[in-house]
């Protein structure tokens, strides 16, 4: 609740989405933003085990200011890990879009599709459960004491941490002293166990979702997988199996600190990157449309997978006096994927129109040549000439512009 209310975002607008370690590439993060794959690897939920005596008051809030501070400080401590993931995702998305997306739109995209919400939900629930309070009780107490300097300072700090992470600034993460057994080799082994556990579980869920008649481009596919995947249990098991028990610090905190410490070594960082890339490829294969699914979705849409292919196909169509609709998309663009079935329907509705689908990760020069500013964007062409660009995930607007180009005398807007 606090990151929604105090940061100016309605909670109902926050989707539960992917939360993966900063070592992952943008492709992995965005391939899985459909669901609530919670933090793996560096993602840690460390519960601050300080014993406190809860003091209730008979009027006003159910928490005293002092006890509310204990809870808020614990939340603030734990939010550093998901914030580091959010910052890493922001950095990579900004690099991927090369400044073509305005800050406000990019930050809203991160809020709706980024890793922070799902990880924080887990952290909140664990902390509230530990202190035997509810979200509503903490929310009420925070509002009640909002004029108190200490409460205001911590909530202001949380807002700033969140805003900085959205802009790509990494929070400073405290580390703990590592036990002797926590070597780089063991750290890598745990990392791999977590990745393998995720792959195994995702494979089962994908198989079950497909058996239920869903495919990876169907929003209900995302909902089904996100509701069933429990990465916290996968991570906890991997840490326990590796002997990280019986220490003063929690296994999660030891593992996170080890990742942070050893990542400074270029050789270790390279090995983590290598494991991440292997994991990424396996996840891509799991989420790939089968030939039958792809054929059904894109039977009237031609796939373009290189700058050269785009030029060749557009040159051929330039001589046919046809309206050409080009769907410029990328695998990491959630709205692009969600519009896939809609565009497929439009291709059936307008059989005289030629539809192309250009993967901009494979045709980067095309993005610059066409002058794309955001995604999704649809280009309308005829005789090799660009007629207009339809920007944003508005399927009805796209349909109206297609109709307008087919019947130029009709004002479609």
Short mmCIF file of C-alpha atoms in Angstrom, two decimals:
data_model
loop_
_atom_site.label_atom_id
_atom_site.label_comp_id
_atom_site.label_asym_id
_atom_site.label_seq_id
_atom_site.Cartn_x
_atom_site.Cartn_y
_atom_site.Cartn_z
CA UNK A 1 0.00 0.00 0.00
CA UNK A 2 2.73 2.49 0.90
CA UNK A 3 4.50 2.38 -2.46
CA UNK A 4 1.14 2.90 -4.18
CA UNK A 5 -0.34 5.59 -1.96
CA UNK A 6 2.78 7.51 -1.02
CA UNK A 7 4.21 7.36 -4.51
CA UNK A 8 1.08 8.55 -6.27
CA UNK A 9 0.04 5.28 -7.93
CA UNK A 10 -3.29 3.53 -7.44
CA UNK A 11 -2.68 0.02 -6.12
CA UNK A 12 -5.28 -1.42 -8.48
CA UNK A 13 -3.12 -0.31 -11.39
CA UNK A 14 -0.08 -2.27 -10.21
CA UNK A 15 0.31 -5.63 -11.92
CA UNK A 16 2.17 -8.57 -10.41
CA UNK A 17 5.08 -9.16 -12.70
CA UNK A 18 8.56 -10.50 -13.19
CA UNK A 19 11.24 -9.92 -10.62
CA UNK A 20 14.62 -11.28 -11.73
CA UNK A 21 18.18 -10.47 -10.67
CA UNK A 22 19.96 -7.48 -12.23
CA UNK A 23 22.31 -9.90 -14.00
CA UNK A 24 19.57 -10.85 -16.46
CA UNK A 25 19.35 -9.22 -19.85
CA UNK A 26 16.38 -7.12 -20.89
CA UNK A 27 15.05 -9.91 -23.06
CA UNK A 28 14.58 -12.25 -20.12
CA UNK A 29 13.00 -9.58 -17.97
CA UNK A 30 10.53 -8.55 -20.60
CA UNK A 31 9.73 -12.00 -21.91
CA UNK A 32 8.35 -12.81 -18.51
CA UNK A 33 6.76 -9.55 -17.46
CA UNK A 34 3.40 -11.28 -18.13
CA UNK A 35 3.41 -12.83 -14.75
CA UNK A 36 4.40 -12.72 -11.17
CA UNK A 37 7.70 -14.55 -11.34
CA UNK A 38 9.04 -13.22 -8.08
CA UNK A 39 12.67 -12.48 -7.34
CA UNK A 40 15.22 -15.19 -8.18
CA UNK A 41 18.89 -15.24 -7.39
CA UNK A 42 19.66 -11.81 -5.94
CA UNK A 43 16.04 -11.28 -4.93
CA UNK A 44 15.87 -11.77 -1.17
CA UNK A 45 13.21 -11.46 1.46
CA UNK A 46 15.14 -11.02 4.70
CA UNK A 47 12.90 -10.67 7.73
CA UNK A 48 14.43 -8.42 10.36
CA UNK A 49 14.29 -10.67 13.43
CA UNK A 50 14.38 -8.07 16.15
CA UNK A 51 12.06 -8.98 19.00
CA UNK A 52 9.58 -6.24 19.75
CA UNK A 53 6.65 -6.00 22.13
CA UNK A 54 3.58 -4.77 20.35
CA UNK A 55 1.69 -2.04 22.14
CA UNK A 56 -1.92 -1.35 21.17
CA UNK A 57 -3.82 1.84 21.92
CA UNK A 58 -7.51 1.98 22.62
CA UNK A 59 -8.31 4.96 20.43
CA UNK A 60 -6.96 6.20 17.13
CA UNK A 61 -4.67 3.73 15.37
CA UNK A 62 -4.03 0.23 16.65
CA UNK A 63 -0.24 0.84 16.58
CA UNK A 64 1.81 3.26 18.60
CA UNK A 65 4.14 5.54 16.72
CA UNK A 66 7.15 3.67 18.05
CA UNK A 67 5.92 0.31 16.83
CA UNK A 68 4.86 1.76 13.48
CA UNK A 69 8.43 3.04 13.08
CA UNK A 70 9.75 -0.48 13.68
CA UNK A 71 7.53 -1.83 10.90
CA UNK A 72 8.25 1.00 8.44
CA UNK A 73 12.01 0.78 9.01
CA UNK A 74 11.87 -2.96 8.41
CA UNK A 75 9.96 -2.42 5.16
CA UNK A 76 12.41 0.27 4.12
CA UNK A 77 15.31 -2.09 4.75
CA UNK A 78 13.76 -4.90 2.77
CA UNK A 79 12.72 -2.73 -0.18
CA UNK A 80 16.36 -2.12 -1.13
CA UNK A 81 16.69 -5.41 -3.00
CA UNK A 82 13.61 -5.00 -5.22
CA UNK A 83 14.61 -1.37 -5.76
CA UNK A 84 18.00 -2.50 -7.05
CA UNK A 85 16.19 -4.77 -9.52
CA UNK A 86 13.85 -1.96 -10.55
CA UNK A 87 16.85 0.33 -11.11
CA UNK A 88 18.63 -2.32 -13.18
CA UNK A 89 15.53 -2.83 -15.29
CA UNK A 90 15.19 0.93 -15.76
CA UNK A 91 18.82 1.23 -16.88
CA UNK A 92 18.47 -1.58 -19.42
CA UNK A 93 15.10 -0.40 -20.74
CA UNK A 94 16.46 3.13 -21.19
CA UNK A 95 19.44 1.71 -23.07
CA UNK A 96 17.18 -0.51 -25.15
CA UNK A 97 14.85 2.34 -26.18
CA UNK A 98 17.80 4.72 -26.74
CA UNK A 99 15.92 7.69 -25.31
CA UNK A 100 13.01 7.30 -27.72
CA UNK A 101 10.44 6.95 -24.92
CA UNK A 102 9.64 9.98 -22.72
CA UNK A 103 10.59 9.56 -19.06
CA UNK A 104 7.00 9.70 -17.82
CA UNK A 105 5.82 6.97 -20.21
CA UNK A 106 8.83 4.80 -19.45
CA UNK A 107 8.36 5.14 -15.71
CA UNK A 108 4.66 4.34 -15.94
CA UNK A 109 5.58 1.28 -17.98
CA UNK A 110 7.99 0.20 -15.24
CA UNK A 111 5.31 0.72 -12.58
CA UNK A 112 2.77 -1.40 -14.46
CA UNK A 113 5.11 -4.00 -15.95
CA UNK A 114 8.19 -3.81 -13.74
CA UNK A 115 9.47 -6.05 -10.96
CA UNK A 116 8.82 -3.89 -7.92
CA UNK A 117 5.16 -4.65 -7.20
CA UNK A 118 5.30 -8.44 -7.00
CA UNK A 119 8.44 -8.52 -4.87
CA UNK A 120 7.14 -5.85 -2.50
CA UNK A 121 3.86 -7.71 -2.12
CA UNK A 122 5.78 -10.72 -0.83
CA UNK A 123 7.84 -8.56 1.51
CA UNK A 124 4.81 -6.72 2.87
CA UNK A 125 2.90 -9.92 3.54
CA UNK A 126 5.86 -11.49 5.34
CA UNK A 127 6.44 -8.44 7.54
CA UNK A 128 2.76 -7.94 8.36
CA UNK A 129 2.45 -11.63 9.22
CA UNK A 130 5.52 -11.48 11.46
CA UNK A 131 4.10 -8.52 13.40
CA UNK A 132 0.55 -9.87 13.36
CA UNK A 133 -0.89 -6.76 11.76
CA UNK A 134 -2.76 -6.10 8.55
CA UNK A 135 -2.07 -3.72 5.72
CA UNK A 136 -5.13 -1.69 6.71
CA UNK A 137 -3.83 -1.26 10.27
CA UNK A 138 -0.41 -0.03 9.11
CA UNK A 139 -2.00 2.25 6.53
CA UNK A 140 -4.32 3.78 9.12
CA UNK A 141 -1.49 4.33 11.59
CA UNK A 142 0.72 5.94 8.95
CA UNK A 143 -2.03 8.39 8.04
CA UNK A 144 -2.71 9.11 11.69
CA UNK A 145 0.94 9.99 12.38
CA UNK A 146 1.66 11.63 9.02
CA UNK A 147 2.48 14.98 10.66
CA UNK A 148 5.10 13.42 12.92
CA UNK A 149 8.65 14.30 11.85
CA UNK A 150 10.03 10.76 12.17
CA UNK A 151 7.16 9.14 10.27
CA UNK A 152 7.29 11.86 7.61
CA UNK A 153 11.04 11.39 7.23
CA UNK A 154 10.82 7.66 6.61
CA UNK A 155 7.89 7.86 4.17
CA UNK A 156 9.62 10.71 2.30
CA UNK A 157 12.78 8.61 2.14
CA UNK A 158 10.82 5.67 0.72
CA UNK A 159 9.28 7.87 -1.97
CA UNK A 160 12.69 9.21 -2.92
CA UNK A 161 14.23 5.72 -3.06
CA UNK A 162 11.44 4.62 -5.39
CA UNK A 163 11.69 7.70 -7.61
CA UNK A 164 15.48 7.30 -7.87
CA UNK A 165 15.15 3.62 -8.80
CA UNK A 166 12.68 4.48 -11.58
CA UNK A 167 15.34 6.77 -13.00
CA UNK A 168 17.93 3.98 -12.83
CA UNK A 169 19.80 4.96 -9.65
CA UNK A 170 20.87 1.94 -7.60
CA UNK A 171 20.25 2.01 -3.84
CA UNK A 172 23.16 1.31 -1.54
CA UNK A 173 22.73 -2.24 -0.28
CA UNK A 174 24.23 -3.15 3.10
CA UNK A 175 26.06 -6.45 3.19
CA UNK A 176 26.72 -8.95 5.98
CA UNK A 177 29.90 -10.81 6.86
CA UNK A 178 30.03 -14.04 4.87
CA UNK A 179 30.61 -17.39 6.56
CA UNK A 180 33.64 -19.34 5.35
CA UNK A 181 31.53 -21.82 3.40
CA UNK A 182 30.07 -19.03 1.25
CA UNK A 183 32.68 -19.18 -1.48
CA UNK A 184 32.25 -17.92 -5.03
CA UNK A 185 31.83 -21.54 -6.13
CA UNK A 186 28.97 -22.16 -3.69
CA UNK A 187 27.35 -18.85 -4.67
CA UNK A 188 27.38 -19.86 -8.33
CA UNK A 189 26.02 -23.28 -7.45
CA UNK A 190 23.08 -21.79 -5.54
CA UNK A 191 22.40 -19.35 -8.36
CA UNK A 192 22.23 -22.22 -10.82
CA UNK A 193 19.97 -24.29 -8.55
CA UNK A 194 17.52 -21.40 -8.35
CA UNK A 195 17.55 -20.94 -12.12
CA UNK A 196 17.05 -24.66 -12.71
CA UNK A 197 14.18 -24.71 -10.23
CA UNK A 198 12.46 -21.83 -12.01
CA UNK A 199 12.89 -23.49 -15.41
CA UNK A 200 11.42 -26.77 -14.16
CA UNK A 201 8.42 -25.09 -12.55
CA UNK A 202 7.75 -22.77 -15.50
CA UNK A 203 7.88 -25.75 -17.86
CA UNK A 204 5.19 -27.51 -15.81
CA UNK A 205 2.98 -24.43 -15.67
CA UNK A 206 3.39 -23.67 -19.37
CA UNK A 207 2.44 -27.25 -20.20
CA UNK A 208 -0.64 -27.01 -17.97
CA UNK A 209 -1.65 -23.65 -19.44
CA UNK A 210 -1.34 -24.97 -22.98
CA UNK A 211 -3.36 -28.04 -22.03
CA UNK A 212 -6.08 -25.63 -20.88
CA UNK A 213 -6.14 -24.11 -24.38
CA UNK A 214 -4.06 -20.99 -23.69
CA UNK A 215 -0.94 -19.74 -25.47
CA UNK A 216 1.85 -17.34 -24.39
CA UNK A 217 0.27 -14.36 -26.15
CA UNK A 218 -3.05 -14.77 -24.33
CA UNK A 219 -3.35 -12.49 -21.25
CA UNK A 220 -5.10 -15.28 -19.35
CA UNK A 221 -1.97 -17.39 -19.92
CA UNK A 222 -0.03 -14.85 -17.89
CA UNK A 223 -2.60 -14.82 -15.13
CA UNK A 224 -2.62 -18.59 -14.83
CA UNK A 225 1.16 -18.89 -14.61
CA UNK A 226 1.61 -15.93 -12.26
CA UNK A 227 -0.98 -17.26 -9.84
CA UNK A 228 0.74 -20.63 -9.52
CA UNK A 229 4.48 -19.99 -9.66
CA UNK A 230 6.14 -19.85 -6.22
CA UNK A 231 9.71 -18.69 -6.66
CA UNK A 232 10.09 -17.98 -2.94
CA UNK A 233 9.79 -21.70 -2.21
CA UNK A 234 12.24 -22.54 -5.01
CA UNK A 235 14.79 -20.08 -3.64
CA UNK A 236 14.31 -21.17 -0.04
CA UNK A 237 14.83 -24.83 -0.95
CA UNK A 238 17.99 -24.07 -2.95
CA UNK A 239 19.47 -22.13 -0.03
CA UNK A 240 18.56 -24.80 2.53
CA UNK A 241 19.96 -27.59 0.34
CA UNK A 242 23.25 -25.67 0.16
CA UNK A 243 23.79 -25.67 3.94
CA UNK A 244 23.08 -22.00 4.60
CA UNK A 245 21.36 -22.58 7.92
CA UNK A 246 22.36 -22.03 11.53
CA UNK A 247 24.04 -18.67 10.95
CA UNK A 248 23.19 -15.37 12.61
CA UNK A 249 22.15 -13.85 9.30
CA UNK A 250 19.38 -15.32 7.18
CA UNK A 251 20.30 -17.54 4.19
CA UNK A 252 18.73 -14.98 1.84
CA UNK A 253 20.83 -12.14 3.24
CA UNK A 254 24.03 -14.19 3.06
CA UNK A 255 23.33 -15.15 -0.54
CA UNK A 256 22.50 -11.59 -1.60
CA UNK A 257 25.61 -10.24 0.09
CA UNK A 258 27.74 -12.89 -1.61
CA UNK A 259 26.35 -12.02 -5.02
CA UNK A 260 27.04 -8.35 -4.41
CA UNK A 261 30.58 -8.95 -3.12
CA UNK A 262 31.72 -11.46 -5.74
CA UNK A 263 30.14 -9.58 -8.65
CA UNK A 264 33.01 -7.11 -8.32
CA UNK A 265 35.29 -9.85 -9.68
CA UNK A 266 35.12 -9.79 -13.52
CA UNK A 267 35.53 -13.58 -13.76
CA UNK A 268 32.65 -14.20 -11.36
CA UNK A 269 30.47 -11.62 -13.11
CA UNK A 270 31.19 -13.31 -16.45
CA UNK A 271 30.17 -16.70 -15.07
CA UNK A 272 26.93 -15.27 -13.69
CA UNK A 273 26.26 -13.67 -17.07
CA UNK A 274 26.91 -16.97 -18.83
CA UNK A 275 24.50 -18.83 -16.55
CA UNK A 276 21.92 -16.09 -16.99
CA UNK A 277 22.15 -16.27 -20.77
CA UNK A 278 21.70 -20.04 -20.72
CA UNK A 279 18.69 -19.61 -18.45
CA UNK A 280 17.35 -16.89 -20.74
CA UNK A 281 17.55 -19.15 -23.78
CA UNK A 282 15.68 -21.93 -22.00
CA UNK A 283 12.94 -19.55 -20.91
CA UNK A 284 12.67 -18.18 -24.45
CA UNK A 285 12.21 -21.71 -25.75
CA UNK A 286 9.54 -22.42 -23.14
CA UNK A 287 7.61 -19.27 -24.04
CA UNK A 288 7.98 -19.62 -27.77
CA UNK A 289 4.82 -20.06 -29.78
CA UNK A 290 4.54 -23.51 -31.26
CA UNK A 291 4.38 -23.69 -35.05
CA UNK A 292 0.66 -24.32 -34.82
CA UNK A 293 0.08 -21.39 -32.43
CA UNK A 294 2.13 -19.02 -34.54
CA UNK A 295 0.44 -20.12 -37.74
CA UNK A 296 -2.98 -19.53 -36.20
CA UNK A 297 -2.06 -16.11 -34.82
CA UNK A 298 -0.09 -14.77 -37.75
CA UNK A 299 -1.50 -16.57 -40.77
CA UNK A 300 -2.06 -13.31 -42.70
CA UNK A 301 0.88 -11.41 -41.22
CA UNK A 302 4.37 -11.64 -42.68
CA UNK A 303 7.21 -11.79 -40.15
CA UNK A 304 10.21 -9.52 -40.76
CA UNK A 305 13.39 -10.46 -38.91
CA UNK A 306 16.14 -8.27 -40.40
CA UNK A 307 16.70 -4.81 -41.87
CA UNK A 308 17.51 -6.38 -45.23
CA UNK A 309 14.30 -8.41 -45.29
CA UNK A 310 12.28 -5.30 -44.41
CA UNK A 311 13.79 -3.34 -47.31
CA UNK A 312 13.27 -6.20 -49.73
CA UNK A 313 9.61 -6.80 -48.80
CA UNK A 314 8.76 -3.09 -48.77
CA UNK A 315 10.37 -2.67 -52.21
CA UNK A 316 8.24 -5.50 -53.58
CA UNK A 317 5.04 -4.06 -52.08
CA UNK A 318 5.85 -0.57 -53.39
CA UNK A 319 4.88 -1.72 -56.89
CA UNK A 320 1.51 -3.23 -55.89
CA UNK A 321 -0.50 -0.13 -54.89
CA UNK A 322 -1.54 -1.78 -51.64
CA UNK A 323 -2.05 -0.31 -48.21
CA UNK A 324 0.64 -1.81 -46.00
CA UNK A 325 0.32 -1.88 -42.20
CA UNK A 326 3.58 -2.54 -40.37
CA UNK A 327 3.48 -3.63 -36.74
CA UNK A 328 6.78 -2.48 -35.18
CA UNK A 329 7.22 -4.56 -32.04
CA UNK A 330 9.75 -6.12 -29.67
CA UNK A 331 9.59 -9.16 -27.45
CA UNK A 332 10.13 -7.01 -24.34
CA UNK A 333 7.19 -4.70 -25.13
CA UNK A 334 4.16 -5.93 -23.16
CA UNK A 335 1.51 -3.87 -24.98
CA UNK A 336 2.97 -5.06 -28.30
CA UNK A 337 2.48 -8.69 -27.32
CA UNK A 338 -1.02 -8.06 -26.01
CA UNK A 339 -2.01 -6.40 -29.29
CA UNK A 340 -0.81 -9.40 -31.32
CA UNK A 341 -4.19 -11.18 -31.43
CA UNK A 342 -5.97 -7.86 -32.16
CA UNK A 343 -3.69 -7.16 -35.13
CA UNK A 344 -4.30 -10.71 -36.34
CA UNK A 345 -8.04 -10.02 -36.25
CA UNK A 346 -7.55 -6.78 -38.21
CA UNK A 347 -5.59 -8.67 -40.85
CA UNK A 348 -8.63 -10.91 -41.31
CA UNK A 349 -11.03 -7.97 -41.32
CA UNK A 350 -9.07 -6.10 -44.02
CA UNK A 351 -7.99 -8.77 -46.55
CA UNK A 352 -6.94 -6.15 -49.11
CA UNK A 353 -4.34 -4.75 -46.70
CA UNK A 354 -0.87 -6.25 -46.41
CA UNK A 355 0.23 -6.73 -42.78
CA UNK A 356 3.88 -7.01 -41.72
CA UNK A 357 5.33 -7.62 -38.26
CA UNK A 358 8.85 -6.26 -37.72
CA UNK A 359 10.91 -7.46 -34.74
CA UNK A 360 12.96 -4.35 -33.92
CA UNK A 361 15.47 -6.32 -31.87
CA UNK A 362 16.42 -7.97 -35.17
CA UNK A 363 15.94 -4.90 -37.38
CA UNK A 364 17.39 -2.03 -35.35
CA UNK A 365 18.25 0.24 -38.30
CA UNK A 366 14.66 0.13 -39.47
CA UNK A 367 13.54 1.82 -36.25
CA UNK A 368 15.77 4.83 -36.96
CA UNK A 369 14.90 5.00 -40.65
CA UNK A 370 11.16 4.97 -39.99
CA UNK A 371 11.51 7.52 -37.17
CA UNK A 372 9.95 5.54 -34.35
CA UNK A 373 9.53 7.39 -31.05
CA UNK A 374 7.70 4.84 -28.94
CA UNK A 375 6.27 1.34 -28.91
CA UNK A 376 3.97 -0.03 -30.01
CA UNK A 377 3.87 1.91 -33.27
CA UNK A 378 2.10 0.96 -36.49
CA UNK A 379 3.28 2.36 -39.82
CA UNK A 380 0.85 2.82 -42.72
CA UNK A 381 2.49 2.81 -46.17
CA UNK A 382 1.42 2.85 -49.82
CA UNK A 383 3.58 2.67 -52.93
CA UNK A 384 6.69 2.85 -50.76
CA UNK A 385 5.60 6.11 -49.12
CA UNK A 386 5.02 6.47 -45.39
CA UNK A 387 1.49 7.77 -44.91
CA UNK A 388 1.42 8.02 -41.13
CA UNK A 389 2.50 6.44 -37.86
CA UNK A 390 -0.11 5.32 -35.34
CA UNK A 391 1.54 5.43 -31.92
CA UNK A 392 0.42 3.68 -28.75
CA UNK A 393 -1.62 0.57 -27.90
CA UNK A 394 -4.93 1.90 -29.26
CA UNK A 395 -6.42 -0.82 -31.47
CA UNK A 396 -9.54 1.21 -32.25
CA UNK A 397 -7.47 4.17 -33.43
CA UNK A 398 -5.45 1.85 -35.65
CA UNK A 399 -8.63 0.44 -37.15
CA UNK A 400 -10.00 3.94 -37.84
CA UNK A 401 -6.77 5.01 -39.53
CA UNK A 402 -6.77 1.89 -41.73
CA UNK A 403 -10.36 2.66 -42.73
CA UNK A 404 -9.43 6.27 -43.42
CA UNK A 405 -6.54 5.27 -45.68
CA UNK A 406 -8.71 2.78 -47.55
CA UNK A 407 -11.42 5.45 -47.97
CA UNK A 408 -9.54 8.76 -47.91
CA UNK A 409 -12.69 10.83 -48.10
CA UNK A 410 -13.96 9.46 -44.78
CA UNK A 411 -12.87 11.35 -41.70
CA UNK A 412 -12.18 8.51 -39.33
CA UNK A 413 -11.16 10.41 -36.25
#
